[in-house]
Amino acid sequence: GDTASREATGTYNAGTRGIFGAIGVYPNSSVTIHYSTIATFGNTVDFGDLNESRRYAAGCSSKTRGLFGGGAEAAPGPAIRDSIDYITIATTGNASDFGNLTQARWAPSAFSNATRGIWFSGNTSPANTNVIDYVTIASTGNALDFGDAFSERRYCLGSTSDSTRGIDSGGNEPGYRNVIQYVTIASTGNAQDFGDLMQESLGGCGGVSNGTRGVFAGGYNPTQINTIQYITIQSMGNSKDFGDMTSTDARHGAAAESSIRGLFTHGGYPSRLNTIDAITIATTGNAVEFGDIIDIGGNDGGGDSGTQSGFSNGHGGLG
């Protein structure tokens, strides 16, 4: 049946998994991958390990396969990654090698539709980059050049998509920015202006979509914020207020979604929060607690744990 009928019976979202990986704790990286069943409140479950430890990576996915690209062994710092790992979302197990990005980079963003995965900007250490890469998710191999972002930025984690349009927001170049830009996923070319975020500047927020609405949560400018804001992906313009997260310790978190529910991990600094928040994407209102990441390396206030990659097999880019 159609999506609406499957949602009504619970069969559509019942199998939608949110994947959270590369959960590094400053200054170290991680190989850890966790997952949640988005329809069911609760803590994450162990999925497996990445091929390479990394933090400040970015992830994207189709209905079957999820990809982790970029990051660094200890970012900002040595061993900047150009590698892409992939997993089969419906199973569990360790990741396999997919290929390489056109540039090694940490703190990019990523989004996808059912066919293509796209990585946006990042930092090649010490310089930021405006390069946009793409891959065909169902294959393996190295990324190709897509075009250029507006400017050379990192921490532009507020990304999301519908089946045709990919959205990237905020970032640091090194000053924080409020710009929202977009590309048409099936084509190639430079990013175009979409509008502005509510804040004058913002970096390190997470993004989800139900195929109509894009929602961005958390971030910092440089003070951490708990604001949730939204856009209509096919209607260009500025973001609007959605509600608030459960804590202001909410930077560099990951995001994953079904067609109904969006999940945002907190990350945070200086406290290392393992909290996962949930929203209903089609409404507005404050987030509620969903559960916890089972292992973020402790919660002793010793550094930023929010260097995670998130995606799902039921996000709004999958049509």
mmCIF file of C-alpha atoms in Angstrom:
data_model
loop_
_atom_site.group_PDB
_atom_site.id
_atom_site.type_symbol
_atom_site.label_atom_id
_atom_site.label_comp_id
_atom_site.label_asym_id
_atom_site.label_seq_id
_atom_site.Cartn_x
_atom_site.Cartn_y
_atom_site.Cartn_z
ATOM 1 C CA GLY A 1 0.000 0.000 0.000
ATOM 2 C CA ASP A 2 0.950 3.668 0.058
ATOM 3 C CA THR A 3 3.035 5.353 2.715
ATOM 4 C CA ALA A 4 0.042 6.765 4.597
ATOM 5 C CA SER A 5 -1.599 3.368 5.016
ATOM 6 C CA ARG A 6 1.645 1.753 6.080
ATOM 7 C CA GLU A 7 2.190 4.488 8.661
ATOM 8 C CA ALA A 8 -1.353 4.007 9.979
ATOM 9 C CA THR A 9 -0.721 0.311 10.618
ATOM 10 C CA GLY A 10 2.781 0.879 11.932
ATOM 11 C CA THR A 11 4.387 -1.301 9.266
ATOM 12 C CA TYR A 12 6.295 1.488 7.544
ATOM 13 C CA ASN A 13 8.142 2.963 10.509
ATOM 14 C CA ALA A 14 8.404 -0.302 12.449
ATOM 15 C CA GLY A 15 11.496 -1.339 10.494
ATOM 16 C CA THR A 16 13.140 2.069 10.276
ATOM 17 C CA ARG A 17 16.515 2.150 11.997
ATOM 18 C CA GLY A 18 18.487 5.170 13.066
ATOM 19 C CA ILE A 19 22.238 4.612 12.844
ATOM 20 C CA PHE A 20 24.738 6.570 14.942
ATOM 21 C CA GLY A 21 28.446 6.038 14.304
ATOM 22 C CA ALA A 22 31.921 7.474 14.756
ATOM 23 C CA ILE A 23 31.152 8.507 18.332
ATOM 24 C CA GLY A 24 34.479 10.060 19.170
ATOM 25 C CA VAL A 25 35.292 11.763 22.465
ATOM 26 C CA TYR A 26 37.693 14.695 22.158
ATOM 27 C CA PRO A 27 40.510 14.380 21.300
ATOM 28 C CA ASN A 28 40.054 10.736 20.303
ATOM 29 C CA SER A 29 38.033 9.020 17.589
ATOM 30 C CA SER A 30 35.992 5.817 17.599
ATOM 31 C CA VAL A 31 34.989 2.825 15.473
ATOM 32 C CA THR A 32 31.668 2.374 17.290
ATOM 33 C CA ILE A 33 28.344 2.055 15.432
ATOM 34 C CA HIS A 34 25.019 1.969 17.308
ATOM 35 C CA TYR A 35 21.404 1.756 16.164
ATOM 36 C CA SER A 36 17.908 2.523 17.407
ATOM 37 C CA THR A 37 14.528 1.337 16.156
ATOM 38 C CA ILE A 38 12.984 4.773 15.629
ATOM 39 C CA ALA A 39 9.394 3.684 16.336
ATOM 40 C CA THR A 40 10.364 2.385 19.804
ATOM 41 C CA PHE A 41 11.662 4.595 22.608
ATOM 42 C CA GLY A 42 14.776 3.238 24.297
ATOM 43 C CA ASN A 43 18.548 3.057 24.326
ATOM 44 C CA THR A 44 20.746 2.259 21.355
ATOM 45 C CA VAL A 45 22.008 -1.235 20.538
ATOM 46 C CA ASP A 46 25.484 -2.157 19.316
ATOM 47 C CA PHE A 47 25.665 -2.583 15.519
ATOM 48 C CA GLY A 48 29.358 -3.217 14.827
ATOM 49 C CA ASP A 49 32.536 -1.308 14.023
ATOM 50 C CA LEU A 50 33.865 0.970 11.308
ATOM 51 C CA ASN A 51 36.949 0.038 9.271
ATOM 52 C CA GLU A 52 38.804 3.105 10.558
ATOM 53 C CA SER A 53 38.331 5.080 13.734
ATOM 54 C CA ARG A 54 37.091 8.582 13.024
ATOM 55 C CA ARG A 55 35.342 11.595 14.502
ATOM 56 C CA TYR A 56 33.757 14.564 12.727
ATOM 57 C CA ALA A 57 32.677 12.213 9.918
ATOM 58 C CA ALA A 58 29.365 12.561 8.007
ATOM 59 C CA GLY A 59 26.864 9.892 7.007
ATOM 60 C CA CYS A 60 24.158 9.352 4.377
ATOM 61 C CA SER A 61 22.033 6.419 3.279
ATOM 62 C CA SER A 62 19.602 4.681 0.957
ATOM 63 C CA LYS A 63 16.856 2.289 2.093
ATOM 64 C CA THR A 64 19.396 -0.531 2.334
ATOM 65 C CA ARG A 65 22.897 0.896 2.712
ATOM 66 C CA GLY A 66 24.485 3.512 4.955
ATOM 67 C CA LEU A 67 27.776 5.337 4.297
ATOM 68 C CA PHE A 68 30.251 7.063 6.634
ATOM 69 C CA GLY A 69 32.719 9.424 4.966
ATOM 70 C CA GLY A 70 35.588 11.643 6.044
ATOM 71 C CA GLY A 71 36.505 12.520 9.610
ATOM 72 C CA ALA A 72 39.818 12.311 11.400
ATOM 73 C CA GLU A 73 41.712 10.171 13.860
ATOM 74 C CA ALA A 74 41.925 13.134 16.228
ATOM 75 C CA ALA A 75 40.292 16.241 14.801
ATOM 76 C CA PRO A 76 41.305 18.920 14.622
ATOM 77 C CA GLY A 77 44.634 17.231 14.177
ATOM 78 C CA PRO A 78 46.346 14.343 12.404
ATOM 79 C CA ALA A 79 45.142 11.551 10.127
ATOM 80 C CA ILE A 80 42.416 13.301 8.158
ATOM 81 C CA ARG A 81 40.262 10.635 6.481
ATOM 82 C CA ASP A 82 39.229 10.426 2.846
ATOM 83 C CA SER A 83 37.825 6.914 3.231
ATOM 84 C CA ILE A 84 34.151 5.944 2.947
ATOM 85 C CA ASP A 85 32.815 2.913 4.883
ATOM 86 C CA TYR A 86 29.435 1.270 4.293
ATOM 87 C CA ILE A 87 27.015 -0.973 6.150
ATOM 88 C CA THR A 88 23.797 -2.818 5.334
ATOM 89 C CA ILE A 89 21.326 -1.082 7.651
ATOM 90 C CA ALA A 90 18.873 -3.958 8.219
ATOM 91 C CA THR A 91 21.618 -6.270 9.503
ATOM 92 C CA THR A 92 24.339 -5.861 12.099
ATOM 93 C CA GLY A 93 28.076 -6.252 11.650
ATOM 94 C CA ASN A 94 31.236 -4.388 10.809
ATOM 95 C CA ALA A 95 31.517 -1.865 7.986
ATOM 96 C CA SER A 96 33.188 -2.553 4.625
ATOM 97 C CA ASP A 97 35.300 -0.311 2.421
ATOM 98 C CA PHE A 98 33.355 1.696 -0.193
ATOM 99 C CA GLY A 99 35.992 4.015 -1.694
ATOM 100 C CA ASN A 100 37.364 7.496 -1.089
ATOM 101 C CA LEU A 101 36.246 11.118 -1.136
ATOM 102 C CA THR A 102 37.968 13.481 -3.588
ATOM 103 C CA GLN A 103 39.561 15.223 -0.586
ATOM 104 C CA ALA A 104 40.396 14.036 2.909
ATOM 105 C CA ARG A 105 38.321 16.197 5.251
ATOM 106 C CA TRP A 106 36.782 16.401 8.704
ATOM 107 C CA ALA A 107 33.526 18.110 9.777
ATOM 108 C CA PRO A 108 31.675 17.966 6.445
ATOM 109 C CA SER A 109 27.931 17.456 6.133
ATOM 110 C CA ALA A 110 26.187 14.765 4.092
ATOM 111 C CA PHE A 111 22.731 14.003 2.684
ATOM 112 C CA SER A 112 21.218 11.693 0.094
ATOM 113 C CA ASN A 113 18.248 10.489 -1.878
ATOM 114 C CA ALA A 114 17.635 6.830 -2.739
ATOM 115 C CA THR A 115 20.401 6.867 -5.358
ATOM 116 C CA ARG A 116 23.108 9.420 -4.563
ATOM 117 C CA GLY A 117 25.045 10.350 -1.448
ATOM 118 C CA ILE A 118 26.603 13.836 -1.249
ATOM 119 C CA TRP A 119 29.308 15.252 1.044
ATOM 120 C CA PHE A 120 29.417 18.995 1.493
ATOM 121 C CA SER A 121 32.439 21.149 2.479
ATOM 122 C CA GLY A 122 34.584 20.327 5.565
ATOM 123 C CA ASN A 123 38.154 20.977 6.634
ATOM 124 C CA THR A 124 41.284 19.532 5.021
ATOM 125 C CA SER A 125 43.441 20.701 7.968
ATOM 126 C CA PRO A 126 44.343 23.460 8.243
ATOM 127 C CA ALA A 127 42.123 24.935 5.499
ATOM 128 C CA ASN A 128 38.363 24.670 5.014
ATOM 129 C CA THR A 129 37.056 23.497 1.637
ATOM 130 C CA ASN A 130 33.977 24.296 -0.471
ATOM 131 C CA VAL A 131 34.147 21.047 -2.479
ATOM 132 C CA ILE A 132 30.954 18.988 -2.907
ATOM 133 C CA ASP A 133 31.397 15.255 -3.693
ATOM 134 C CA TYR A 134 28.918 12.567 -4.720
ATOM 135 C CA VAL A 135 28.712 8.783 -4.990
ATOM 136 C CA THR A 136 26.180 6.259 -6.246
ATOM 137 C CA ILE A 137 25.179 4.501 -3.019
ATOM 138 C CA ALA A 138 24.331 1.103 -4.532
ATOM 139 C CA SER A 139 27.811 0.745 -6.044
ATOM 140 C CA THR A 140 31.278 1.047 -4.557
ATOM 141 C CA GLY A 141 34.079 3.306 -5.735
ATOM 142 C CA ASN A 142 35.582 6.734 -5.306
ATOM 143 C CA ALA A 143 33.540 9.929 -5.081
ATOM 144 C CA LEU A 144 33.268 12.372 -7.986
ATOM 145 C CA ASP A 145 33.188 16.170 -7.988
ATOM 146 C CA PHE A 146 29.664 17.616 -7.826
ATOM 147 C CA GLY A 147 30.387 21.359 -7.606
ATOM 148 C CA ASP A 148 31.139 23.993 -4.992
ATOM 149 C CA ALA A 149 29.442 25.352 -1.891
ATOM 150 C CA PHE A 150 29.102 29.114 -1.361
ATOM 151 C CA SER A 151 32.213 29.291 0.770
ATOM 152 C CA GLU A 152 34.883 27.198 2.431
ATOM 153 C CA ARG A 153 33.360 25.966 5.700
ATOM 154 C CA ARG A 154 33.327 23.211 8.309
ATOM 155 C CA TYR A 155 30.855 22.212 11.059
ATOM 156 C CA CYS A 156 28.031 22.548 8.515
ATOM 157 C CA LEU A 157 26.261 19.535 10.016
ATOM 158 C CA GLY A 158 22.696 20.866 9.578
ATOM 159 C CA SER A 159 21.909 18.943 6.411
ATOM 160 C CA THR A 160 18.837 17.130 5.142
ATOM 161 C CA SER A 161 17.000 16.322 1.902
ATOM 162 C CA ASP A 162 13.879 15.283 0.085
ATOM 163 C CA SER A 163 14.064 13.044 -2.974
ATOM 164 C CA THR A 164 15.217 15.858 -5.277
ATOM 165 C CA ARG A 165 16.821 18.604 -3.192
ATOM 166 C CA GLY A 166 19.670 18.500 -0.667
ATOM 167 C CA ILE A 167 19.926 21.194 2.020
ATOM 168 C CA ASP A 168 22.994 22.375 3.948
ATOM 169 C CA SER A 169 22.949 25.047 6.659
ATOM 170 C CA GLY A 170 25.231 27.043 8.908
ATOM 171 C CA GLY A 171 28.889 26.288 9.418
ATOM 172 C CA ASN A 172 32.124 28.024 10.291
ATOM 173 C CA GLU A 173 34.557 29.726 7.906
ATOM 174 C CA PRO A 174 35.921 30.463 10.652
ATOM 175 C CA GLY A 175 33.117 32.853 11.681
ATOM 176 C CA TYR A 176 29.757 31.143 12.149
ATOM 177 C CA ARG A 177 27.191 31.593 9.353
ATOM 178 C CA ASN A 178 23.401 31.437 9.055
ATOM 179 C CA VAL A 179 23.180 30.669 5.352
ATOM 180 C CA ILE A 180 21.014 27.817 4.035
ATOM 181 C CA GLN A 181 21.991 26.532 0.594
ATOM 182 C CA TYR A 182 20.747 23.732 -1.643
ATOM 183 C CA VAL A 183 21.618 21.546 -4.615
ATOM 184 C CA THR A 184 19.539 19.385 -6.943
ATOM 185 C CA ILE A 185 20.792 15.913 -6.047
ATOM 186 C CA ALA A 186 20.323 14.239 -9.434
ATOM 187 C CA SER A 187 22.365 16.900 -11.248
ATOM 188 C CA THR A 188 25.784 18.439 -10.666
ATOM 189 C CA GLY A 189 26.658 22.094 -10.122
ATOM 190 C CA ASN A 190 27.287 24.726 -7.496
ATOM 191 C CA ALA A 191 25.049 25.303 -4.473
ATOM 192 C CA GLN A 192 22.233 27.875 -4.642
ATOM 193 C CA ASP A 193 20.823 30.208 -1.988
ATOM 194 C CA PHE A 194 17.792 28.909 -0.057
ATOM 195 C CA GLY A 195 17.433 31.402 2.814
ATOM 196 C CA ASP A 196 18.750 31.962 6.338
ATOM 197 C CA LEU A 197 18.603 30.261 9.713
ATOM 198 C CA MET A 198 16.834 32.053 12.583
ATOM 199 C CA GLN A 199 20.128 32.695 14.359
ATOM 200 C CA GLU A 200 22.574 35.187 12.917
ATOM 201 C CA SER A 201 25.168 32.409 13.020
ATOM 202 C CA LEU A 202 25.155 28.702 13.756
ATOM 203 C CA GLY A 203 27.345 25.616 13.450
ATOM 204 C CA GLY A 204 27.121 21.971 14.463
ATOM 205 C CA CYS A 205 23.357 21.403 14.365
ATOM 206 C CA GLY A 206 21.645 18.192 13.223
ATOM 207 C CA GLY A 207 19.083 17.849 10.420
ATOM 208 C CA VAL A 208 16.129 15.539 9.637
ATOM 209 C CA SER A 209 13.339 15.462 7.041
ATOM 210 C CA ASN A 210 10.016 13.718 6.402
ATOM 211 C CA GLY A 211 10.220 14.484 2.679
ATOM 212 C CA THR A 212 8.351 17.789 3.034
ATOM 213 C CA ARG A 213 9.796 19.553 6.032
ATOM 214 C CA GLY A 214 13.425 19.863 7.074
ATOM 215 C CA VAL A 215 14.187 20.339 10.778
ATOM 216 C CA PHE A 216 17.472 21.534 12.328
ATOM 217 C CA ALA A 217 18.225 21.167 16.045
ATOM 218 C CA GLY A 218 20.936 22.324 18.428
ATOM 219 C CA GLY A 219 24.310 23.767 17.524
ATOM 220 C CA TYR A 220 26.338 26.715 18.765
ATOM 221 C CA ASN A 221 27.266 30.266 17.774
ATOM 222 C CA PRO A 222 29.628 29.880 19.777
ATOM 223 C CA THR A 223 27.310 29.546 22.806
ATOM 224 C CA GLN A 224 25.420 26.265 22.673
ATOM 225 C CA ILE A 225 21.730 26.553 21.866
ATOM 226 C CA ASN A 226 18.739 24.228 22.196
ATOM 227 C CA THR A 227 16.683 25.809 19.412
ATOM 228 C CA ILE A 228 14.814 23.611 16.919
ATOM 229 C CA GLN A 229 13.862 25.278 13.619
ATOM 230 C CA TYR A 230 12.268 24.124 10.375
ATOM 231 C CA ILE A 231 11.921 24.835 6.677
ATOM 232 C CA THR A 232 9.715 23.547 3.862
ATOM 233 C CA ILE A 233 12.274 21.970 1.536
ATOM 234 C CA GLN A 234 10.607 22.874 -1.768
ATOM 235 C CA SER A 235 9.770 26.454 -0.653
ATOM 236 C CA MET A 236 12.827 28.647 -0.360
ATOM 237 C CA GLY A 237 12.939 31.038 2.580
ATOM 238 C CA ASN A 238 14.153 31.485 6.137
ATOM 239 C CA SER A 239 13.721 28.900 8.883
ATOM 240 C CA LYS A 240 10.978 29.191 11.508
ATOM 241 C CA ASP A 241 10.800 28.267 15.167
ATOM 242 C CA PHE A 242 9.813 24.658 15.940
ATOM 243 C CA GLY A 243 10.545 24.339 19.675
ATOM 244 C CA ASP A 244 13.432 23.437 21.983
ATOM 245 C CA MET A 245 15.623 20.432 22.709
ATOM 246 C CA THR A 246 15.702 18.965 26.223
ATOM 247 C CA SER A 247 19.143 20.467 26.969
ATOM 248 C CA THR A 248 21.346 23.298 25.759
ATOM 249 C CA ASP A 249 24.310 20.880 25.634
ATOM 250 C CA ALA A 250 23.550 20.077 22.021
ATOM 251 C CA ARG A 251 26.379 20.625 19.582
ATOM 252 C CA HIS A 252 27.940 18.255 17.049
ATOM 253 C CA GLY A 253 25.143 15.748 17.560
ATOM 254 C CA ALA A 254 23.868 13.247 15.005
ATOM 255 C CA ALA A 255 20.371 12.994 13.551
ATOM 256 C CA ALA A 256 18.253 10.194 12.081
ATOM 257 C CA GLU A 257 14.593 9.933 11.154
ATOM 258 C CA SER A 258 11.589 7.967 9.992
ATOM 259 C CA SER A 259 8.773 9.573 7.990
ATOM 260 C CA ILE A 260 7.158 10.524 11.314
ATOM 261 C CA ARG A 261 9.836 10.961 13.980
ATOM 262 C CA GLY A 262 13.181 12.731 14.106
ATOM 263 C CA LEU A 263 15.958 11.767 16.524
ATOM 264 C CA PHE A 264 18.783 14.065 17.629
ATOM 265 C CA THR A 265 21.733 13.065 19.794
ATOM 266 C CA HIS A 266 23.182 15.751 22.025
ATOM 267 C CA GLY A 267 26.952 15.477 22.072
ATOM 268 C CA GLY A 268 27.641 18.602 24.026
ATOM 269 C CA TYR A 269 30.542 20.428 25.599
ATOM 270 C CA PRO A 270 31.938 20.516 28.236
ATOM 271 C CA SER A 271 29.567 17.809 29.482
ATOM 272 C CA ARG A 272 29.349 14.651 27.388
ATOM 273 C CA LEU A 273 25.662 13.850 27.138
ATOM 274 C CA ASN A 274 24.387 10.521 25.884
ATOM 275 C CA THR A 275 20.794 11.765 25.516
ATOM 276 C CA ILE A 276 18.730 11.180 22.373
ATOM 277 C CA ASP A 277 15.812 13.587 21.795
ATOM 278 C CA ALA A 278 12.721 12.854 19.685
ATOM 279 C CA ILE A 279 10.328 15.114 17.784
ATOM 280 C CA THR A 280 7.311 14.561 15.550
ATOM 281 C CA ILE A 281 8.481 16.177 12.323
ATOM 282 C CA ALA A 282 5.088 17.258 10.944
ATOM 283 C CA THR A 283 4.148 19.187 14.116
ATOM 284 C CA THR A 284 5.899 21.838 16.183
ATOM 285 C CA GLY A 285 6.776 21.661 19.878
ATOM 286 C CA ASN A 286 9.560 20.784 22.270
ATOM 287 C CA ALA A 287 11.557 17.566 22.011
ATOM 288 C CA VAL A 288 11.116 14.699 24.464
ATOM 289 C CA GLU A 289 13.720 12.214 25.634
ATOM 290 C CA PHE A 290 13.889 9.069 23.469
ATOM 291 C CA GLY A 291 16.676 7.140 25.200
ATOM 292 C CA ASP A 292 20.454 7.087 25.486
ATOM 293 C CA ILE A 293 23.511 6.300 23.413
ATOM 294 C CA ILE A 294 24.842 3.247 25.257
ATOM 295 C CA ASP A 295 28.521 4.242 25.158
ATOM 296 C CA ILE A 296 29.976 7.711 24.604
ATOM 297 C CA GLY A 297 33.170 7.136 26.568
ATOM 298 C CA GLY A 298 31.849 8.376 29.887
ATOM 299 C CA ASN A 299 30.071 11.503 31.070
ATOM 300 C CA ASP A 300 32.650 13.281 33.168
ATOM 301 C CA GLY A 301 32.697 16.679 31.484
ATOM 302 C CA GLY A 302 36.052 15.902 29.909
ATOM 303 C CA GLY A 303 35.353 16.877 26.328
ATOM 304 C CA ASP A 304 33.073 17.023 23.330
ATOM 305 C CA SER A 305 31.468 13.660 22.500
ATOM 306 C CA GLY A 306 29.184 15.026 19.808
ATOM 307 C CA THR A 307 31.232 14.053 16.783
ATOM 308 C CA GLN A 308 28.777 11.568 15.420
ATOM 309 C CA SER A 309 27.398 10.531 12.024
ATOM 310 C CA GLY A 310 23.703 9.761 11.748
ATOM 311 C CA PHE A 311 21.358 8.414 9.071
ATOM 312 C CA SER A 312 18.434 6.002 8.615
ATOM 313 C CA ASN A 313 16.738 3.707 6.107
ATOM 314 C CA GLY A 314 13.523 5.757 6.261
ATOM 315 C CA HIS A 315 14.552 9.405 5.841
ATOM 316 C CA GLY A 316 12.759 12.002 3.761
ATOM 317 C CA GLY A 317 15.132 11.764 0.818
ATOM 318 C CA LEU A 318 14.003 8.235 -0.010
ATOM 319 C CA GLY A 319 10.655 9.206 -1.521
#
